[in-house]
Coordinates of C-alpha atoms and ligand atoms in Angstrom, one line a residue:
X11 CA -6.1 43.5 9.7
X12 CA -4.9 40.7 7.4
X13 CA -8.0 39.5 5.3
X14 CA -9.0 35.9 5.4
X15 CA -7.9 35.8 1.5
X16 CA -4.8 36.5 2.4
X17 CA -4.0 33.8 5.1
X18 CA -5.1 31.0 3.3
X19 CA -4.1 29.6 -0.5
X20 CA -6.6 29.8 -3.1
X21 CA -7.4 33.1 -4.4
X22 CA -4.4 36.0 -6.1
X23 CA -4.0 37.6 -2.8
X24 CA -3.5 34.6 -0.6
X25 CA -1.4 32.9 -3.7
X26 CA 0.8 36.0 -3.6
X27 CA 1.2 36.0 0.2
X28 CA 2.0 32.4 0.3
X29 CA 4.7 32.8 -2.6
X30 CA 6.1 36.0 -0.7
X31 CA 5.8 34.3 3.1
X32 CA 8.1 31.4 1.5
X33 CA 10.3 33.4 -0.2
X34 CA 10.9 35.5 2.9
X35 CA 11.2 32.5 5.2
X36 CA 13.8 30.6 2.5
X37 CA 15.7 34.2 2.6
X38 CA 15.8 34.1 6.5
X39 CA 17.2 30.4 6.6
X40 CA 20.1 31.3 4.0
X41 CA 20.9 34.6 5.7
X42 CA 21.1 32.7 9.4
X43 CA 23.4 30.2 8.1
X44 CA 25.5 32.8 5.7
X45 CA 26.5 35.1 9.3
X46 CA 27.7 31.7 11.3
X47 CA 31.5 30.7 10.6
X48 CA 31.3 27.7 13.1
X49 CA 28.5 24.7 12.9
X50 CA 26.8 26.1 15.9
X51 CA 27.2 29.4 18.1
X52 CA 28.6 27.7 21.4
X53 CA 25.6 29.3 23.1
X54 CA 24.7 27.3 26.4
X55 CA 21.2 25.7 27.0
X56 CA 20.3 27.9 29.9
X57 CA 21.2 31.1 27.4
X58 CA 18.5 29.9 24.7
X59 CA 16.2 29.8 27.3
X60 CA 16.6 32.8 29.3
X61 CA 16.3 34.9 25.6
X62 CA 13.1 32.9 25.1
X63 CA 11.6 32.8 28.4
X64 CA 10.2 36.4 28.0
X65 CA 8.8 35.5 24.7
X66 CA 4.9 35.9 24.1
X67 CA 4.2 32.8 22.3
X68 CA 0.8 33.7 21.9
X69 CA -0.2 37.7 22.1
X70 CA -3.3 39.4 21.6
X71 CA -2.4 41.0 18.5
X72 CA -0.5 39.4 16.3
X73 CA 2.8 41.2 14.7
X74 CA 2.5 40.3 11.4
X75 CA 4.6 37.7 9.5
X76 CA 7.8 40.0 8.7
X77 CA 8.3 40.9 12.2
X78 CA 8.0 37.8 13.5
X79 CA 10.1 36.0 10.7
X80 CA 12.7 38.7 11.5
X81 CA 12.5 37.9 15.8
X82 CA 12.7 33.9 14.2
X83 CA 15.8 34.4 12.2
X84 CA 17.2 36.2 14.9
X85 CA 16.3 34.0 18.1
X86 CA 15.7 30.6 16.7
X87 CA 17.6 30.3 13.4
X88 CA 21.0 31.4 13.6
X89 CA 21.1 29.5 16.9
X90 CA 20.4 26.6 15.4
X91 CA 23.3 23.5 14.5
X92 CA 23.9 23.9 11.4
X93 CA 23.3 20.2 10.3
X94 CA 24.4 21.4 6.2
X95 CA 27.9 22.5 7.6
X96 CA 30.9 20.1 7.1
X97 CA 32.1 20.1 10.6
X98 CA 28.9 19.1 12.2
X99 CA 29.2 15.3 12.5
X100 CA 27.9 14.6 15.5
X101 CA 24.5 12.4 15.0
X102 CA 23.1 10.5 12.4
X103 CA 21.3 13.7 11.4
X104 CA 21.8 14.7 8.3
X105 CA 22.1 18.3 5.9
X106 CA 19.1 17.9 4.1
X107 CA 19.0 18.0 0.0
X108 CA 17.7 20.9 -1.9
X109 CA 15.0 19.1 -3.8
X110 CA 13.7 17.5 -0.5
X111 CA 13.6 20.8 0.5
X112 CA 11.5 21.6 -2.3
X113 CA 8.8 18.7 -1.4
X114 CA 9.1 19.0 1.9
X115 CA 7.3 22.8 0.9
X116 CA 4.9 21.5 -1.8
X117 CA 4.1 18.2 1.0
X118 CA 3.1 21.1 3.3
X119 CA 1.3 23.4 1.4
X120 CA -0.8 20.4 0.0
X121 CA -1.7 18.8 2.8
X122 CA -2.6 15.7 1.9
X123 CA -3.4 13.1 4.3
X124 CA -2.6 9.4 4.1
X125 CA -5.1 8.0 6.4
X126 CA -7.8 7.4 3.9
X127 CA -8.4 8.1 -0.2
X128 CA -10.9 10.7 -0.1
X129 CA -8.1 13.1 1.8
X130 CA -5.3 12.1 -0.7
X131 CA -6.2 11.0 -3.8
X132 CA -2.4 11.2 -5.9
X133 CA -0.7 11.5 -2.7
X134 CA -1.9 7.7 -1.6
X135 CA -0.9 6.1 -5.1
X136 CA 2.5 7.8 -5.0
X137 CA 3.3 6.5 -1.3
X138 CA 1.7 3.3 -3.0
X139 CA 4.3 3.3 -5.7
X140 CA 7.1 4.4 -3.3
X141 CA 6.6 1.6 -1.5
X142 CA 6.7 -1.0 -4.4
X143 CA 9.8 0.1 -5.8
X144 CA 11.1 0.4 -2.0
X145 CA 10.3 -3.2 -2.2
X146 CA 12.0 -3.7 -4.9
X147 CA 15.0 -2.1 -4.2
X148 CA 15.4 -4.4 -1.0
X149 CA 14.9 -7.2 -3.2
X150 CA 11.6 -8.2 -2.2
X151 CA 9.4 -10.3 -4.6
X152 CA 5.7 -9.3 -5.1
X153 CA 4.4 -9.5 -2.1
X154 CA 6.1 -7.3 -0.2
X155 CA 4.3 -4.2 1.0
X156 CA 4.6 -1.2 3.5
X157 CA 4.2 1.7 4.9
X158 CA 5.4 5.2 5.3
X159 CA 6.3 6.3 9.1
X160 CA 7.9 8.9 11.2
X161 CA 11.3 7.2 11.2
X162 CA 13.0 4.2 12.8
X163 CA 11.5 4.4 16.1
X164 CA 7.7 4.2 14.7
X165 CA 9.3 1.4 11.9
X166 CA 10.8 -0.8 15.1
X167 CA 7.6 -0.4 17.6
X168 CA 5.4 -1.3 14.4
X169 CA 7.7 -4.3 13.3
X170 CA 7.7 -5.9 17.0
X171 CA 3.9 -5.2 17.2
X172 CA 3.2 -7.2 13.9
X173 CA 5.8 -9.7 15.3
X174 CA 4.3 -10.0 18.9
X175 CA 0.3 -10.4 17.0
X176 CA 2.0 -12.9 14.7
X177 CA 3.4 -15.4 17.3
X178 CA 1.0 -15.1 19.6
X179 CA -1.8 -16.5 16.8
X180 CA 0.6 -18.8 15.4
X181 CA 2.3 -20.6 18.4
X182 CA -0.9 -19.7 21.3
X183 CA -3.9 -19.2 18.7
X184 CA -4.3 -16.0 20.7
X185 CA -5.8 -13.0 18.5
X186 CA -3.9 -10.2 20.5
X187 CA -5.7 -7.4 18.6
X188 CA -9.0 -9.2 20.0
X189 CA -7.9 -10.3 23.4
X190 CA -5.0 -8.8 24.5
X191 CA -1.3 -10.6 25.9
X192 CA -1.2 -14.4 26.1
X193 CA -1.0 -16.2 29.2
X194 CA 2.1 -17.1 27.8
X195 CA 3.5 -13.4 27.3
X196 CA 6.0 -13.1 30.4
X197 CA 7.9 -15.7 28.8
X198 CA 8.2 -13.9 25.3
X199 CA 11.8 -12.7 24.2
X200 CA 13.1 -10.4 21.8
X201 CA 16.3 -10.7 20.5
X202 CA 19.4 -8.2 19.1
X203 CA 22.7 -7.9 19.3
X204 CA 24.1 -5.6 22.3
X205 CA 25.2 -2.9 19.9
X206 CA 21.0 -2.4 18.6
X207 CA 19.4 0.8 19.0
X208 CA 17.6 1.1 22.6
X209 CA 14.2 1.0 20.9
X210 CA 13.8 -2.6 20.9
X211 CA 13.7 -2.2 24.7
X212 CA 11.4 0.5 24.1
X213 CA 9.2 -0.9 21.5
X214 CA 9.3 -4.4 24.0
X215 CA 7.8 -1.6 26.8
X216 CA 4.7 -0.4 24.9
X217 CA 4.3 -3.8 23.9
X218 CA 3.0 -5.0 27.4
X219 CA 6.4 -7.1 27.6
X220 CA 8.8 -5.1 29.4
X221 CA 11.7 -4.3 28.3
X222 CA 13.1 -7.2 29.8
X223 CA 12.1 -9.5 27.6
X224 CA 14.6 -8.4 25.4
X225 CA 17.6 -10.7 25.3
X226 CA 20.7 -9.0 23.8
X227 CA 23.2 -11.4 22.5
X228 CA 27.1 -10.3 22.2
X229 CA 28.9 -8.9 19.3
X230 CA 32.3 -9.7 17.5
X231 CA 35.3 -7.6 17.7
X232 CA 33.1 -5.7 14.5
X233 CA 30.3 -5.1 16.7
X234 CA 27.9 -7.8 14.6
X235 CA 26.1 -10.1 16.0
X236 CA 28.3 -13.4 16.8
X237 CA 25.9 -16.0 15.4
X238 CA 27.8 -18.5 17.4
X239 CA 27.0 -16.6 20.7
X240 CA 23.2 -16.3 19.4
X241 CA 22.7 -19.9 18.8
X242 CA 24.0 -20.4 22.5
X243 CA 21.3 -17.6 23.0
X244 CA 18.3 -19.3 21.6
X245 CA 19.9 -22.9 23.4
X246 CA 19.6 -21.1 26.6
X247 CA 16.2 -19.9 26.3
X248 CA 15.1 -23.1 25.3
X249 CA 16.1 -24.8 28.4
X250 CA 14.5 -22.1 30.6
X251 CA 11.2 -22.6 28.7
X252 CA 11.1 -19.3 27.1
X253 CA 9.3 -18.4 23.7
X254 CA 12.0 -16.3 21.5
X255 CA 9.5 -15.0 18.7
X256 CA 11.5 -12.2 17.5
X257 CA 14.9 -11.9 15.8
X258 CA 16.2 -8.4 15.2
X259 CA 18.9 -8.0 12.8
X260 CA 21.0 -4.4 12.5
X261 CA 22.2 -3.3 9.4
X262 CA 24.3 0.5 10.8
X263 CA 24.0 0.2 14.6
X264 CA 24.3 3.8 15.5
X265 CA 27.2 3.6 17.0
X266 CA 29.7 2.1 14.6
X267 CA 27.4 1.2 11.8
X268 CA 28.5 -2.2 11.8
X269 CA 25.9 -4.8 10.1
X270 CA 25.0 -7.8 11.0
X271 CA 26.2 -10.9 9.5
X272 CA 22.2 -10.9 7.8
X273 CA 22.2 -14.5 6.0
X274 CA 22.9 -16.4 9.0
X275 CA 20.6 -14.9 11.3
X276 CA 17.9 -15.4 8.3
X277 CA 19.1 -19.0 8.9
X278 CA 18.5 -18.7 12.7
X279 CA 14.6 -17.0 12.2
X280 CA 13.8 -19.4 9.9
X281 CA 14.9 -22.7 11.9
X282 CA 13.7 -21.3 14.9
X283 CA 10.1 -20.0 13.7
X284 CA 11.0 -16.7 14.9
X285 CA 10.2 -12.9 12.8
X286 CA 13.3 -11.7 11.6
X287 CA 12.9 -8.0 11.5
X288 CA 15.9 -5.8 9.7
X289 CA 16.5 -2.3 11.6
X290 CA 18.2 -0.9 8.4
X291 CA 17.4 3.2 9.6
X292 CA 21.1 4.0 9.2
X293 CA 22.3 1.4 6.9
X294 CA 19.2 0.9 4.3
X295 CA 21.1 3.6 2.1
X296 CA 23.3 1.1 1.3
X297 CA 21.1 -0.5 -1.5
X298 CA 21.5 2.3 -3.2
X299 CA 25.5 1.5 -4.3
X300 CA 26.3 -1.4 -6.5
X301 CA 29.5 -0.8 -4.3
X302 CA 28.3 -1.7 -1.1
X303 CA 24.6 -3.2 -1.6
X304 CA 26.5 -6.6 -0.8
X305 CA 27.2 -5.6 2.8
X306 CA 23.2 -6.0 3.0
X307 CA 22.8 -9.5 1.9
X308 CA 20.2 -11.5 3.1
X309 CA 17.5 -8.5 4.2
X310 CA 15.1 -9.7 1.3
X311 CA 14.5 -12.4 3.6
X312 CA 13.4 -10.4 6.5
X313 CA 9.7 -10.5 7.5
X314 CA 10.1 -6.5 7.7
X315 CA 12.6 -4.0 8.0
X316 CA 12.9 -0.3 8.3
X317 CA 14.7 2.3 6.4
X318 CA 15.4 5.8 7.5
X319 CA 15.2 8.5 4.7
X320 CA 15.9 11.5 7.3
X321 CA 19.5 10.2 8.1
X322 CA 21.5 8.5 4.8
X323 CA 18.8 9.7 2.1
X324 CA 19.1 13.0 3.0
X325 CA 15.6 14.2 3.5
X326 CA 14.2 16.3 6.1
X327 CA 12.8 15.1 9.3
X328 CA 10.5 13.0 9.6
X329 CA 10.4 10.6 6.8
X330 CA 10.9 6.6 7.6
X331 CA 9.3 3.5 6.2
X332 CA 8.4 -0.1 7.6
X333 CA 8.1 -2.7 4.3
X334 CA 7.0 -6.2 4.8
X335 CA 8.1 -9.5 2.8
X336 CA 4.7 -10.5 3.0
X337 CA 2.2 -7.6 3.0
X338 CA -0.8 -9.7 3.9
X339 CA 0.3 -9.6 7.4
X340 CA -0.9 -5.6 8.1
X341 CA -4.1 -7.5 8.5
X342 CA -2.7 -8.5 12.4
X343 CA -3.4 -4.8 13.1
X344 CA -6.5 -4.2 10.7
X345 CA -8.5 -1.3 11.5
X346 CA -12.0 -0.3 10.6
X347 CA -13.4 3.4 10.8
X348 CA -16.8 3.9 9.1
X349 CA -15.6 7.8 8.3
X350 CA -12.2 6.7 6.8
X351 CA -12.5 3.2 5.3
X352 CA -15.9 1.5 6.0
X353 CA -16.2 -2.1 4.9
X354 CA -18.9 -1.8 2.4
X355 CA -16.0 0.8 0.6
X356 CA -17.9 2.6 -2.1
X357 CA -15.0 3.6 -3.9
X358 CA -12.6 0.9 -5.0
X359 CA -9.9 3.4 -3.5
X360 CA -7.3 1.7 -1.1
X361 CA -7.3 3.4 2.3
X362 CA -4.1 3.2 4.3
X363 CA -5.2 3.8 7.6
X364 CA -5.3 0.3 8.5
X365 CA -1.6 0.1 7.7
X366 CA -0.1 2.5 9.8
X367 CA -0.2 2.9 13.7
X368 CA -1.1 6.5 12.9
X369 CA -4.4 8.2 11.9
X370 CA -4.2 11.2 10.2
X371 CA 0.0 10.9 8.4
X372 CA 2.0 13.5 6.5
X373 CA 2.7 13.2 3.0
X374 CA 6.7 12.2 3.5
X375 CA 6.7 9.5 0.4
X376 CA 7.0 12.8 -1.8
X377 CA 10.4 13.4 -0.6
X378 CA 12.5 10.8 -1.6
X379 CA 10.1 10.2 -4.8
X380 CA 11.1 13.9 -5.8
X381 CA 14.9 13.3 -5.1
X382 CA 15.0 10.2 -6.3
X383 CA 13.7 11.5 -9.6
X384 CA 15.6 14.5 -9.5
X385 CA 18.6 13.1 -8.7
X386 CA 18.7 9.3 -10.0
X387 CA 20.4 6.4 -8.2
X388 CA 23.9 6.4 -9.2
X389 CA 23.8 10.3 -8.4
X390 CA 22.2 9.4 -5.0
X391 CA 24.6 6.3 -4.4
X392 CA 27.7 8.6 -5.2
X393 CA 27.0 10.9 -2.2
X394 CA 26.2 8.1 0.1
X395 CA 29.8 6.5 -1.5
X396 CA 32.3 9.3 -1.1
X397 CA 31.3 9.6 2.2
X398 CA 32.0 6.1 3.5
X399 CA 35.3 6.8 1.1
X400 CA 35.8 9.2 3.2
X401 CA 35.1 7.5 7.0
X402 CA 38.1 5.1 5.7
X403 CA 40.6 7.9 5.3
X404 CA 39.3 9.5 8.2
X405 CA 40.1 6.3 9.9
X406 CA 43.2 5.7 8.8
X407 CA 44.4 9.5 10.0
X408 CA 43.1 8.7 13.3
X409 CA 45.5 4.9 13.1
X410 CA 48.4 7.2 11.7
X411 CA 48.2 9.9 14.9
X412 CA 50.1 9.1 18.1
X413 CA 47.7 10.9 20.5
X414 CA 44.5 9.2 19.0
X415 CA 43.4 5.5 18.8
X416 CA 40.7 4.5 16.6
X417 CA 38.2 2.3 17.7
X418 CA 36.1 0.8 15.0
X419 CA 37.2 -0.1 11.0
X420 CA 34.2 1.8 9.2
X421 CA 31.8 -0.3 7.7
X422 CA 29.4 2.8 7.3
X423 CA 30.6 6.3 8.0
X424 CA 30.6 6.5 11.7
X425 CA 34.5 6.3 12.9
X426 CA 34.4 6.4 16.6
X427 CA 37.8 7.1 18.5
X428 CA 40.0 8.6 21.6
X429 CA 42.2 11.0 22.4
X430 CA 44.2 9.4 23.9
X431 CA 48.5 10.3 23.9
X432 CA 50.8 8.1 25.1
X433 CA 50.5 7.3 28.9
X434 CA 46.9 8.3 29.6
X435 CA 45.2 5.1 31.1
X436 CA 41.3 4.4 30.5
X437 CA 39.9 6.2 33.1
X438 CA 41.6 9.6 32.6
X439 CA 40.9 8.8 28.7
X440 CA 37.3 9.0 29.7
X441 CA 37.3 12.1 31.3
X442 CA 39.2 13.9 28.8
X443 CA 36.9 13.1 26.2
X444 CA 34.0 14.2 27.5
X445 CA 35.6 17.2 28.7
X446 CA 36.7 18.0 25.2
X447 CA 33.2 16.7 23.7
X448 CA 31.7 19.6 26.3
X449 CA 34.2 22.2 25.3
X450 CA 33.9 21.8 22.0
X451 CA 29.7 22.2 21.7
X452 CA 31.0 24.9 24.1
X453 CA 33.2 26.7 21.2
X454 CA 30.8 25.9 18.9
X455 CA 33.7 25.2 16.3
X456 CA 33.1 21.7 15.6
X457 CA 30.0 19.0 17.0
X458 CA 30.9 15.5 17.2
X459 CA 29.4 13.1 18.9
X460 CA 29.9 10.7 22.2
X461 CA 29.5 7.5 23.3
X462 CA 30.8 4.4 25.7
X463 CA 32.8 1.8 24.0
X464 CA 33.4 -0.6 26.7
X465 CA 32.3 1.6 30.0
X466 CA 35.2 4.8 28.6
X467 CA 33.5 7.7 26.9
X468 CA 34.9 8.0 23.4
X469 CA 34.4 10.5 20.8
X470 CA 32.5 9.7 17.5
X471 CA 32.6 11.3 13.9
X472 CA 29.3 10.9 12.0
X473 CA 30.3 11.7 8.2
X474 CA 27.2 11.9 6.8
X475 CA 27.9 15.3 4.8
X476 CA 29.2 14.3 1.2
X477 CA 30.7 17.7 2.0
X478 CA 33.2 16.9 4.6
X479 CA 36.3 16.8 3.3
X480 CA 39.9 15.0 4.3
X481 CA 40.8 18.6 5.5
X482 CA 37.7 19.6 7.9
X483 CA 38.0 16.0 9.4
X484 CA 41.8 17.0 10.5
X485 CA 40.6 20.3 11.4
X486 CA 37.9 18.6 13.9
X487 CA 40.7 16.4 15.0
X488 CA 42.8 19.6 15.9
X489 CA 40.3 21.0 17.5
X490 CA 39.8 17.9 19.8
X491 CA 43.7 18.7 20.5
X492 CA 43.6 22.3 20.9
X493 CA 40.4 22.0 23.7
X494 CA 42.5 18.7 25.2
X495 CA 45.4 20.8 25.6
X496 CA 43.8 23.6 27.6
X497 CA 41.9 21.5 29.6
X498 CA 45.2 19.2 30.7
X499 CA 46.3 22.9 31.5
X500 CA 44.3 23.7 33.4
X501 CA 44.6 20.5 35.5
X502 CA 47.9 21.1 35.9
X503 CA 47.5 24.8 37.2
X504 CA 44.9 23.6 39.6
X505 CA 47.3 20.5 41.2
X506 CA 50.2 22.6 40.9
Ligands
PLP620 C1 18.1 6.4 14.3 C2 17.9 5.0 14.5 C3 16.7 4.5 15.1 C4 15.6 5.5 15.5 O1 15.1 6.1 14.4 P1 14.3 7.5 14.5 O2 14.2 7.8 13.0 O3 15.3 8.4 15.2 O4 13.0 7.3 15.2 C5 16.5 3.2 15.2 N1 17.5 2.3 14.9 C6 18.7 2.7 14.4 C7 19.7 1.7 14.1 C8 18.9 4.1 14.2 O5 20.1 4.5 13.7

């Protein structure tokens, strides 16, 4: 039997078995990945779960950690997508950086927690300072605060809560926090662009709304917000007597990382008394690049905005932040808990409970403060750079190949397109594509992703991998070709 010295950290024999356990488990992950040639194994959803369904998750005896690392590596890891190889550009889901990797070990093995001072002493003052020079780097002035969070979906649902808790004491002198939804809350709107991400809707949902009360407003031919069409919007709602308080602005919708035009829907929030809230998850990276940091301007003068560091930071899942303009406003969801940050505080110690819509929080902030460290900036912007170099030349193959069309000019590095030859109308474009996006997963020899652009299912490359290069994006492409021709074979075998 494994003595209790040995399971936990603290004296030589559980500091050796902790050094060996990671070693081991770092070994297994290299090994997993070194055996597969392809981003993924092809292997079908009902095959992972047959091999797992006779799996004892939890036996009587246990095997021991070799054992069961070895059944891991075996069942679980070289099975996995292989998010750090170049021809996996599905999602916004990204190979993760070494030294992340390296916090993400020393995060765990620390286990701090962010919810009050006492259970993260460093760890609190280093989100702290994360979070000021976050603020800083989105060109927020001193004011600004915010908070780490599991990613864009927590940032969003945070953002519109803060929003909804704002308005409703503004415009209805209603403390929500207090009192619950206004009278007046059937006839709050949200508003984004018809290319935002589906947690608005979501966020609106928990948020005793209904996802109804989000109003999307059309694009451009870019897939940006048309400011025109949202003035009409906000015209319209004012003549049905409806209460716009919200104003969400996208900066790298998912789809086609297109951004919208920020500065003039700053305008709009401002004339209209409405929170502008940024969803920068994709895009955020941006600020990094002297480059390209103009293709966000206007987000300083968003009430909040969150940035995902587990998609164009490269960090491992989950790491996210929501930052304010004006940080005073976390009081609109103020929380008091006499174990975790009573109000007669002994210690002058901040406790950022209050701040987050979670209780007890990982300590992600160490992440991106170790790789920015490591790494710099201008290190850090040149990955993010050469990949949206590269969505431009992957592009412009696309443009140059008869049996493709491209459907978006790259303003981030998602380039989504067809396969589409000469001759095949819409509908049959539609069915192709998925059918090749299925065969492909299938083969296992390339993942890309899928989506609707107008109703027709299109095929989308996600170049998040600085390496990808020009010659893996025209080996996915003939790929899409090779699996397009078998499957218009096959038609043809089965009419003929
Ligand atoms: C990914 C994404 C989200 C959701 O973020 P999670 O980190 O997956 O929770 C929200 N908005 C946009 C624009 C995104 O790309």
């Amino acid at each position: 039997m494994t003595s209790a010295d040995e399971l936990f950290l603290g004296t030589d024999a559980g500091n050796d078995a902790y050094r060996e356990a990671v070693e081991r488990a770092s070994e297994a992950v290299v090994e997993a990945f070194a055996e597969n040639a392809t981003p993924y194994s092809g292997e079908s959803s009902a095959s992972h779960a047959d091999r797992l369904s006779a799996v004892e998750c939890l036996p009587d005896e246990g095997q021991g950690l070799d054992a069961t690392l070895n059944g891991v590596a075996d069942r679980v890891l070289s099975r996995s997508v292989g998010v750090s190889d170049p021809k996996c550009v599905a999602h916004l889901h990204c190979p993760p950086l070494v030294p992340a990797l390296a916090a993400e070990t020393a995060l765990a093995a620390t286990n701090q927690s962010l919810d009050s001072w006492d259970q993260s002493p460093a760890a609190t003052h280093v989100e702290r300072r994360m979070v000021e020079q976050l603020c800083e780097l989105f060109g927020y002035g001193p004011g600004g605060d915010g908070v780490f969070t599991s990613g864009g979906t927590q940032s969003n649902f945070q953002a519109l809560l803060l929003a909804r808790n704002w308005f409703a004491r503004e415009r209805y002198g209603r403390r929500v926090k207090e009192t619950g939804l206004p009278h007046r809350a059937k006839a709050m709107r949200i508003l984004c662009s018809e290319a935002a991400h589906f947690t608005a809707e979501q966020a609106a949902a928990h948020l005793g709304l209904g996802e109804n009360a989000v109003v999307t407003v059309p694009t451009d031919d870019g897939y940006r917000m048309d400011p025109d069409a949202l003035d009409a919007t906000l015209a319209d709602l004012r003549e049905r007597d409806e209460d716009p308080f919200a104003l969400v602005g996208t900066a790298g919708t998912t789809d086609f990382g297109s951004i919208d035009p920020l500065d003039a829907l700053a305008d709009r929030a401002a004339e209209h008394g409405l929170w502008f809230h940024v969803d920068a998850a994709y895009g955020g990276a941006l600020a990094l690049s002297p480059t390209h940091r103009e293709k966000l301007a206007g987000i300083e003068r968003a009430d909040s905005l969150a940035v995902d560091f587990h998609k164009l930071f490269y960090q491992p899942i989950s790491c996210g932040a929501l930052l304010l303009g004006d940080g005073d406003r976390f009081d609109l969801i103020e929380r008091s808990a006499e174990y975790l940050n009573p109000e007669e505080g002994d210690l002058d110690a901040p406790n950022l409970v209050s701040k987050s819509v979670q209780t007890t929080r990982r300590f992600d902030a160490l992440k991106p403060y170790v790789t920015f460290r490591a790494l710099g900036r201008e290190r850090l912007a040149e990955l993010v750079e050469s990949t949206l170099d590269l969505a431009d030349d992957a592009a412009a193959m696309l443009a140059d190949a008869p049996d493709f069309e491209v459907l978006n000019d790259p303003t981030l590095n998602a380039v989504v397109f067809r396969y589409r030859p000469e001759g095949v109308g819409d509908e049959r474009a539609g069915r192709l594509n998925a059918a090749i996006r299925e065969a492909l997963l299938r083969s296992g020899d390339a993942v890309v992703g899928r989506t609707e652009v107008e109703g027709t299912t299109s095929l989308k490359l996600t170049l998040l991998n600085p390496k990808t290069t020009v010659g893996d994006v025209g080996d996915v492409l003939d790929a899409v070709r090779n699996r397009a021709r078998t499957i218009t074979a096959a038609e043809a075998t089965l009419q003929g």
